[in-house]
XYZ file of C-alpha atoms in Angstrom:
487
model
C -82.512 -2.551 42.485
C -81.887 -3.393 46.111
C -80.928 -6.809 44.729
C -78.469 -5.266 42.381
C -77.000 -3.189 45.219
C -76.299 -6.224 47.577
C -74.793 -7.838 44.488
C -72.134 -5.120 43.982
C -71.688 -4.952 47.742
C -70.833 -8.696 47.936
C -67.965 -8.259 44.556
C -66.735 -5.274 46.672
C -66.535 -7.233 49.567
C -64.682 -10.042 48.040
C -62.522 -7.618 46.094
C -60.998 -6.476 49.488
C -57.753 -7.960 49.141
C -56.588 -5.764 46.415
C -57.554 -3.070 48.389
C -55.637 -4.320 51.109
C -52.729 -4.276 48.843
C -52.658 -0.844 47.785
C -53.246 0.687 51.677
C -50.374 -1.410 53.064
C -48.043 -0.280 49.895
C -49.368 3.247 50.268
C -48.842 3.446 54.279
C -45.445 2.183 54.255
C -43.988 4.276 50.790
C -45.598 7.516 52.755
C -43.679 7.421 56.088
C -40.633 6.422 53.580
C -41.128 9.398 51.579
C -41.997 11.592 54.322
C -38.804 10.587 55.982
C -36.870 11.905 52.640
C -38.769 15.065 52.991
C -37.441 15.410 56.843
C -33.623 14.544 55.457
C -33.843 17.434 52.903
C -35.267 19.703 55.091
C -32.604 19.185 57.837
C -29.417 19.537 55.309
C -31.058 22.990 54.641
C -31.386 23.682 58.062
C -28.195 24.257 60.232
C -28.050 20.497 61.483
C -25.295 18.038 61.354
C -26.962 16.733 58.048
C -25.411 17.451 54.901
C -26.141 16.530 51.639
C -24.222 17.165 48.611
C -26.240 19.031 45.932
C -26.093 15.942 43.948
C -27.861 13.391 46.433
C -30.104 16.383 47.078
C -31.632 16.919 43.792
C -32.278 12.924 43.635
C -33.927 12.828 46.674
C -35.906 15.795 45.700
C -36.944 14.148 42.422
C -37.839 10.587 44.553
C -40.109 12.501 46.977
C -41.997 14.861 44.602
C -42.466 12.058 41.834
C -42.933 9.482 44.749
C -45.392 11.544 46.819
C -47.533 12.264 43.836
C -47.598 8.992 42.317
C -48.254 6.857 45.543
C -51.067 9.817 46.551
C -52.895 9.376 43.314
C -52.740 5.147 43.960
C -54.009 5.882 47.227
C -56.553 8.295 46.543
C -57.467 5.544 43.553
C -58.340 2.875 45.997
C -60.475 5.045 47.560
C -62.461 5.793 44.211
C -62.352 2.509 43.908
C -63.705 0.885 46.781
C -66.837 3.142 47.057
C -68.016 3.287 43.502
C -67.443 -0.721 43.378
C -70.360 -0.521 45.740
C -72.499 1.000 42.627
C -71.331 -0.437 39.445
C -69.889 -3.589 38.510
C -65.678 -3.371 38.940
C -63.576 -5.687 37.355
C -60.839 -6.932 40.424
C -58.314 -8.077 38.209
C -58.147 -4.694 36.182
C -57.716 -2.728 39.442
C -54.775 -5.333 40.358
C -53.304 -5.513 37.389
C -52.968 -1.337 37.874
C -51.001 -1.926 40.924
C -48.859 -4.127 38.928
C -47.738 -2.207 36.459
C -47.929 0.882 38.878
C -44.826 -1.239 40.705
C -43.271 -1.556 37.446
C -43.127 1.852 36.908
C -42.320 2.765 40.705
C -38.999 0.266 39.616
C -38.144 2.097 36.915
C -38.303 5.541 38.509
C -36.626 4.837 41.076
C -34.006 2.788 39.007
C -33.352 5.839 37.257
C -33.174 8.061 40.348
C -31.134 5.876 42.612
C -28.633 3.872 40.021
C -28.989 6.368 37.283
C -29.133 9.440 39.216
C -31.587 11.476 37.519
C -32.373 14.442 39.139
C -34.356 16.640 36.817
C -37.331 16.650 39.520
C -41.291 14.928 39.189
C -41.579 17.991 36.711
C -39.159 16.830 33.985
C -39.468 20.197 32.247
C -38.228 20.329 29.308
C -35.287 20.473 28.181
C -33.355 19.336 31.304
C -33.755 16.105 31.267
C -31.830 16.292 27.880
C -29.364 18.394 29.307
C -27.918 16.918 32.452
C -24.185 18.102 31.921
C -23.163 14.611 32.453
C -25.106 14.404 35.654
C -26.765 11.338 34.448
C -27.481 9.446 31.177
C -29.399 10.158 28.578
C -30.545 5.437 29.307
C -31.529 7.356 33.017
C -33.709 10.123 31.800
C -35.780 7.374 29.186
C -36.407 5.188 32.019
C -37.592 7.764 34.527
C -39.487 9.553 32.000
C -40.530 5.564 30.752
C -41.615 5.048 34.268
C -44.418 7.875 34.289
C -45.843 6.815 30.941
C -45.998 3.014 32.038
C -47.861 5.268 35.370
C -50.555 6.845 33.045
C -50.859 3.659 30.947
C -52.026 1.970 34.201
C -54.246 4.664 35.659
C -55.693 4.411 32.016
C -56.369 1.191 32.409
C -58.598 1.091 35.589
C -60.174 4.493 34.348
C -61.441 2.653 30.979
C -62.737 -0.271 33.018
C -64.525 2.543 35.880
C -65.794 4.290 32.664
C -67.792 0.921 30.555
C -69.258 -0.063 34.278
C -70.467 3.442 34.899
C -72.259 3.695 31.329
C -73.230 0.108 31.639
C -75.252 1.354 34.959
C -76.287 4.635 34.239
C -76.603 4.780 30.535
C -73.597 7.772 30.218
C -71.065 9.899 31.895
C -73.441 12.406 31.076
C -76.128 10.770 33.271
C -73.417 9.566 35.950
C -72.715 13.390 36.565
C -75.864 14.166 36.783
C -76.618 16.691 34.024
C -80.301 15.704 32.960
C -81.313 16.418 36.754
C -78.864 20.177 37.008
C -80.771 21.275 33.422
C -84.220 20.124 34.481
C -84.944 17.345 32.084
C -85.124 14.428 34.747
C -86.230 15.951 38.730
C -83.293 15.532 41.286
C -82.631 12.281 42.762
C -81.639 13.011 46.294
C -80.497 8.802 46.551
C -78.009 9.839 43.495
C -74.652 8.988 44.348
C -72.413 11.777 44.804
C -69.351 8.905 44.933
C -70.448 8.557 41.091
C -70.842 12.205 40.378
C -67.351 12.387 41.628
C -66.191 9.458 39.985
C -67.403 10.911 36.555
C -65.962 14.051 36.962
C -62.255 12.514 37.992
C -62.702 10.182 34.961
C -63.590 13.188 32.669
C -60.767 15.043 33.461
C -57.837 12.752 34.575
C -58.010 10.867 31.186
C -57.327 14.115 29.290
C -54.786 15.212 32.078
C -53.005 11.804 31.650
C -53.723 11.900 27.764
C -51.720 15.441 27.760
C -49.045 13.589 30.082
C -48.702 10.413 27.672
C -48.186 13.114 24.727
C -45.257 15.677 26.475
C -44.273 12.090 27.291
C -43.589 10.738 24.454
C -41.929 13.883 23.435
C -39.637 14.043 25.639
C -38.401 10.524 24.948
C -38.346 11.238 21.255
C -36.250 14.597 22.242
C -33.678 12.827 24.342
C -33.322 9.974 21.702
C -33.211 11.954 18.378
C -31.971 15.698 20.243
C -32.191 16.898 16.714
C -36.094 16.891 17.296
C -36.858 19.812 19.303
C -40.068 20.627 20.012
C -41.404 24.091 21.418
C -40.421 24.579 24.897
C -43.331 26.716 26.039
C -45.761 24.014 24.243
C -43.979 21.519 26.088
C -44.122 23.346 29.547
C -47.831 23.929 28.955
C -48.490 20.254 28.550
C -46.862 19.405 31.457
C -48.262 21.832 33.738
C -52.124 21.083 32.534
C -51.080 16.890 32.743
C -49.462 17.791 36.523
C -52.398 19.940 37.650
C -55.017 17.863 36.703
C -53.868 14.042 38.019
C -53.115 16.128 41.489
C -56.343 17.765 41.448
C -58.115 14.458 40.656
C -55.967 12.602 43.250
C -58.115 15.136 45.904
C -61.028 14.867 44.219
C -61.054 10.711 44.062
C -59.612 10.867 48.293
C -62.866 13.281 49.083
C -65.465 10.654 48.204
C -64.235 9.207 51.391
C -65.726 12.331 52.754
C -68.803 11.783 51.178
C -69.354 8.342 52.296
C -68.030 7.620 55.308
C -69.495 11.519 57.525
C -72.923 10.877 56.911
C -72.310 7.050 58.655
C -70.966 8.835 61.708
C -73.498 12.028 61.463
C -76.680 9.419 60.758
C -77.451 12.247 58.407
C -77.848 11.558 54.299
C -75.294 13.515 51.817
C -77.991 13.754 49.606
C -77.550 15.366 45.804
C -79.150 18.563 45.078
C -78.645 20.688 41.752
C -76.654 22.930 43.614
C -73.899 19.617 44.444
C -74.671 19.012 40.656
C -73.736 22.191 39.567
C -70.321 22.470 41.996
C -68.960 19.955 40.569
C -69.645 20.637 37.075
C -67.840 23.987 37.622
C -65.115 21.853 38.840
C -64.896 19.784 36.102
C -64.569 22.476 33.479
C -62.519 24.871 36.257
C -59.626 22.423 36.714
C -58.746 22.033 33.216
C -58.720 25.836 32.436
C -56.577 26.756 35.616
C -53.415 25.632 35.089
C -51.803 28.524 33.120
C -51.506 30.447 36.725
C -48.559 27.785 36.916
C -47.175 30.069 33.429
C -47.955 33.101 34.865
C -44.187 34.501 34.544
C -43.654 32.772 30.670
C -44.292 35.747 29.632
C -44.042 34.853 25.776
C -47.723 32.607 26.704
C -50.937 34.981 25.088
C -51.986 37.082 27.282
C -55.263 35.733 27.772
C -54.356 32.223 28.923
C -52.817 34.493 31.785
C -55.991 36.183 32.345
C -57.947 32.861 32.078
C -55.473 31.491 34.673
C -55.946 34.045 37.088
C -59.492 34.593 36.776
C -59.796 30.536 37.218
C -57.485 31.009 40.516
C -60.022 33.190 41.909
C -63.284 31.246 41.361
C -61.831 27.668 41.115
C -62.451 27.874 45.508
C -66.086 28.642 45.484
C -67.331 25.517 44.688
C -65.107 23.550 46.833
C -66.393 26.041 49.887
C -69.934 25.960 48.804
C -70.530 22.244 48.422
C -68.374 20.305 50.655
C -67.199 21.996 53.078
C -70.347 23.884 54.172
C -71.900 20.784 53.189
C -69.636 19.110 55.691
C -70.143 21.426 58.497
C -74.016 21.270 57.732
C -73.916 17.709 58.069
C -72.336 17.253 61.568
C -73.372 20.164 63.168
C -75.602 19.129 66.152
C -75.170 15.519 64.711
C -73.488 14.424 67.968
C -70.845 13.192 66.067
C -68.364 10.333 67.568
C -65.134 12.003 67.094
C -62.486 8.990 66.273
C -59.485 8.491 64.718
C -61.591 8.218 61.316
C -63.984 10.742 61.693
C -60.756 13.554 63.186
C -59.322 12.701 59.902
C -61.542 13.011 57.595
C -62.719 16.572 59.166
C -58.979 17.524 58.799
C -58.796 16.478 55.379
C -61.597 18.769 54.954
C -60.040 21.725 56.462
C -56.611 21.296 54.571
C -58.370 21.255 51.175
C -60.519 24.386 51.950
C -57.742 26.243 53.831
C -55.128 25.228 50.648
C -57.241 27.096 48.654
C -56.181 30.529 49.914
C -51.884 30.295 49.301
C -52.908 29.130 45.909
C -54.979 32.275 45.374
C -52.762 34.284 46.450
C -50.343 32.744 43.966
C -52.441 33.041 41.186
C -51.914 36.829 41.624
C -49.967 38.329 38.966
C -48.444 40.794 41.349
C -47.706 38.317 43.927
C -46.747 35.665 41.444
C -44.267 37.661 39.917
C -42.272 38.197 43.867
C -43.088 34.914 44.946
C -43.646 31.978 42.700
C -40.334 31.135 42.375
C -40.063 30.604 46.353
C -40.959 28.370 49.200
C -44.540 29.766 48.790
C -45.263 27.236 46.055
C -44.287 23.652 47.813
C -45.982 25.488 51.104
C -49.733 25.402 49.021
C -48.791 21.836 48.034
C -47.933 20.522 51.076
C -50.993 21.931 52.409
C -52.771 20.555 49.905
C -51.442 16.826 49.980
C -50.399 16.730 53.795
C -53.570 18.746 55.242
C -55.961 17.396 52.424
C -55.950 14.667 50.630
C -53.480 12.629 53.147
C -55.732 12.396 55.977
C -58.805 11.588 53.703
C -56.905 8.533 52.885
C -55.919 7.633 56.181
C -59.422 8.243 57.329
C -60.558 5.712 55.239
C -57.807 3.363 56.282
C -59.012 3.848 59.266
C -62.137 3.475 59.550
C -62.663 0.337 56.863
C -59.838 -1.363 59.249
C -60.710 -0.467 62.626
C -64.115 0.937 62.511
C -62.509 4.309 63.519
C -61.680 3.005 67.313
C -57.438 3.159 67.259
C -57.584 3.795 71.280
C -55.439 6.853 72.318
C -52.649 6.175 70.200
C -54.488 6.964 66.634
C -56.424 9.805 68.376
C -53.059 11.130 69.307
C -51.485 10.326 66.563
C -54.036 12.635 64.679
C -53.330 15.446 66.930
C -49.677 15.020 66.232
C -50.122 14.729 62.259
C -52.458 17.668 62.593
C -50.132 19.751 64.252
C -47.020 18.684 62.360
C -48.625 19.310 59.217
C -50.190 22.623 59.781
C -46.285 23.864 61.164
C -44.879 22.244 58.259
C -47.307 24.445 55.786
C -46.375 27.155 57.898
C -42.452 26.741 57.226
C -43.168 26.830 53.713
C -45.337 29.616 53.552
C -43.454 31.840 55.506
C -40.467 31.129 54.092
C -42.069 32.409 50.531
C -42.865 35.390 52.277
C -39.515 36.106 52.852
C -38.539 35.433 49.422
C -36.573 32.355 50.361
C -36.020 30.614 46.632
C -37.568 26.965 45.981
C -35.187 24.238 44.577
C -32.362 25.212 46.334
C -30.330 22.174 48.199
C -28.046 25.130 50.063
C -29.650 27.663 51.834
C -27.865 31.142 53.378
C -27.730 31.386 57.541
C -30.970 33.414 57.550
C -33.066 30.610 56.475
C -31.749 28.225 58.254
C -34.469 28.534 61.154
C -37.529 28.132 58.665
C -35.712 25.052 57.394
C -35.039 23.609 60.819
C -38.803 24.443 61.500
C -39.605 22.538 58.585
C -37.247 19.423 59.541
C -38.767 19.265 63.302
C -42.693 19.443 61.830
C -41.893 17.011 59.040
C -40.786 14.809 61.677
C -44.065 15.107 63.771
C -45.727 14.634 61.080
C -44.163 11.034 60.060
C -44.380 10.644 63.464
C -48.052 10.775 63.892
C -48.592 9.304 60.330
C -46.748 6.311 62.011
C -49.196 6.313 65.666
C -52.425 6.019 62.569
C -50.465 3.961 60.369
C -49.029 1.459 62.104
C -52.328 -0.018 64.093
C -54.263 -0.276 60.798
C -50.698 -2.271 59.480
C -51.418 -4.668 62.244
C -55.139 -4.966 61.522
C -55.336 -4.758 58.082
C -54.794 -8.867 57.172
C -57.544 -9.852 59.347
C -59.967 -7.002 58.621
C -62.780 -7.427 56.631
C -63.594 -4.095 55.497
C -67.068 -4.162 55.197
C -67.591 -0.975 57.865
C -68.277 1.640 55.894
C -71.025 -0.575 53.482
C -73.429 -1.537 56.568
């Protein structure tokens, strides 16, 4: 076994410069995106900037459908890199993802930028049918193209993570750990939690992106033969269960990070227990019965898929809180932890997952979701989510596999300044839901202008601290050797 180990460490090992690849893409398309976020903030705000509504919806589309695709490749290379240190990866599958994931990034942003879709990452039917002359019905397919060429290569690494984990472990079954939770085989402590998370992301990002391929396809059909018109609440539900689930699994693949790389800096085991075994198993069947608190206000969907969606809302949290975050705090409390760049970030990541939970709660209210899910409260839960969460998981893995953590005071800065940014930035958001300010809006009235401005000067400390972590692991990152976090 310890042969076998050392055998899968030495593939991951030479495997590294794929994973090279897809941190230097992913650092340098987030400070690009970020700095689209800032722009649309600002042209909200009462600065010089203007935008006409036009330009505004693009950008909107390019950083929503930007910031979730490059998060999920991210987040993948994560996955990636730790469970390649368990079962045997194939290299040229996980490249040949990144391939075709930049041949769908040209197509999306062919259709945004030359074709000037604008329909946002959503594409909800039927507006991307019904531009009025906006853009073309050739600028819809190939945005719409792009996200299923996306899937296809997220498919593709997930059937090739799937055959090496049954190849090792016999099933998904066994992977997540279900003979140990129902007592048929005792509890492992040395089991893997990277592959109990790997299982579950595999389990329920395939359907997600199954769903997606199918509304996909759909849509396409719809905007070549209109005469086919399918049922726009089906069609909304599909999108919302494809959409939550790859952005749930994009937090769930950056959070093995978590898993592997605390207990190196605590000296302390994450170890598996039935009660881990269990969280996660809640999670995998939660996250794919959630998503109708999204449809909360469709008020033609049956009534109990509104029920199910807020009932979901309210327990989908516990596990998360009971498992990895107390789990977390367990593990470095009195550890005498060496704070870094890394370990800062990964803490934070924590935090932002745990504290995202709460706005989306409160969402999943029906009362409150009736007032405010058509405001700035939504995109201030995602933001916290992706900015707060799964965002500095990744860059706490850059960071650590490149630089063993030690950035000097510019990255530990730099994570103060990303910290702070991002938790103001939430804030905007948030607060601006409060006050009923409306979502989707590229014009907003002279007494929102302030929460926008807010929202322009924390987006910019954010991509400015982003850029104090980023920029020294860009420097390091051809000579490094990333083999930190497996010794």
């Amino acid at each position: 076994m310890a042969t076998q180990q050392a055998d899968y460490a030495t593939l991951a090992t030479e495997s590294m410069p794929v994973v090279k690849l897809y941190l230097a893409i992913g650092l340098i398309v987030f400070a690009g995106l970020m700095s689209v976020g800032v722009v649309m903030r600002a042209a909200q705000g009462a600065s010089l900037i203007s935008l006409g509504p036009d330009l505004f919806y693009q950008l909107m589309t390019l950083h929503g459908a930007g910031m979730v695709g490059t998060t999920g490749l991210a987040a993948l290379a994560v996955n990636w890199y730790f469970l390649s240190r368990y079962v045997r990866l194939n290299p040229r599958i996980f490249l040949a993802t990144l391939i075709l994931s930049l041949l769908a990034v040209a197509m999306i942003v062919g259709a945004i930028v030359i074709g000037r879709f604008a329909a946002a990452w959503t594409f909800l039917y039927p507006l991307p049918a019904n531009s009025l002359g906006q853009w073309s019905t050739g600028a819809a397919l190939f945005f719409v193209g792009g996200l299923l060429v996306l899937g296809v290569a997220f498919l593709l690494v997930y059937l090739d993570m799937g055959l090496a984990i049954v190849r090792r472990y016999g099933s998904i079954a066994r992977a997540l750990g279900l003979p140990m939770l129902f007592g048929r085989e005792p509890v492992d402590p040395a089991h893997p939690p990277t592959v109990v998370v790997s299982a579950v992301v595999l389990i329920v990002n395939v359907l997600g992106i199954a769903v997606g391929a199918v509304v996909l396809v759909m849509t396409m059909l719809h905007l070549v033969y209109p005469a086919l018109a399918p049922d726009a609440l089906l069609m909304k539900n599909l999108i919302f269960f494809f959409g939550h689930v790859f952005v749930n699994a994009t937090i769930y693949s950056g959070v093995i990070a978590v898993y592997e790389i605390l207990p190196l800096y605590a000296r302390r085991p994450w170890g598996v227990s039935r009660l881990f075994l269990a969280a996660w198993l809640a999670v995998t069947l939660m996250v794919l019965a959630v998503y109708p608190h999204h449809l909360l206000m469709d008020f033609a969907l049956p009534a109990w898929m509104a029920v199910m969606g807020q009932v979901m809302s309210y327990a989908s949290g516990i596990p998360v809180l009971a498992v990895t975050v107390f789990g977390g705090l367990l593990l470095i409390y009195r550890s005498g932890i060496r704070w870094d760049a890394a370990s800062s970030l990964l803490v934070l990541g924590l935090f932002g997952w745990a504290a995202g939970i709460v706005p989306a709660v409160i969402d999943g209210m029906i009362r409150v979701n009736l007032v405010m899910h058509n405001t700035l409260w939504v995109p201030g839960h995602f933001h916290f989510y992706l900015v707060l969460g799964v965002l500095p998981m990744v860059l706490g893995f850059a960071s650590y596999l490149c630089s063993n953590g030690e950035q000097g005071r510019t990255g530990r800065l730099g994570v103060s300044v990303f910290a702070v940014g991002g938790i103001l930035l939430s804030l905007s958001f948030l607060v601006s839901g409060a006050l009923s300010v409306p979502r989707r809006f590229a014009v907003h009235d002279e007494a929102w202008q302030w929460l926008a401005d807010l929202g322009a000067l924390s987006g910019g400390l954010v991509l400015i601290g982003t850029l104090m972590i980023a920029l020294p692991i860009l420097v390091r990152l051809p000579r490094a050797q990333l083999t930190g976090a497996g010794t």
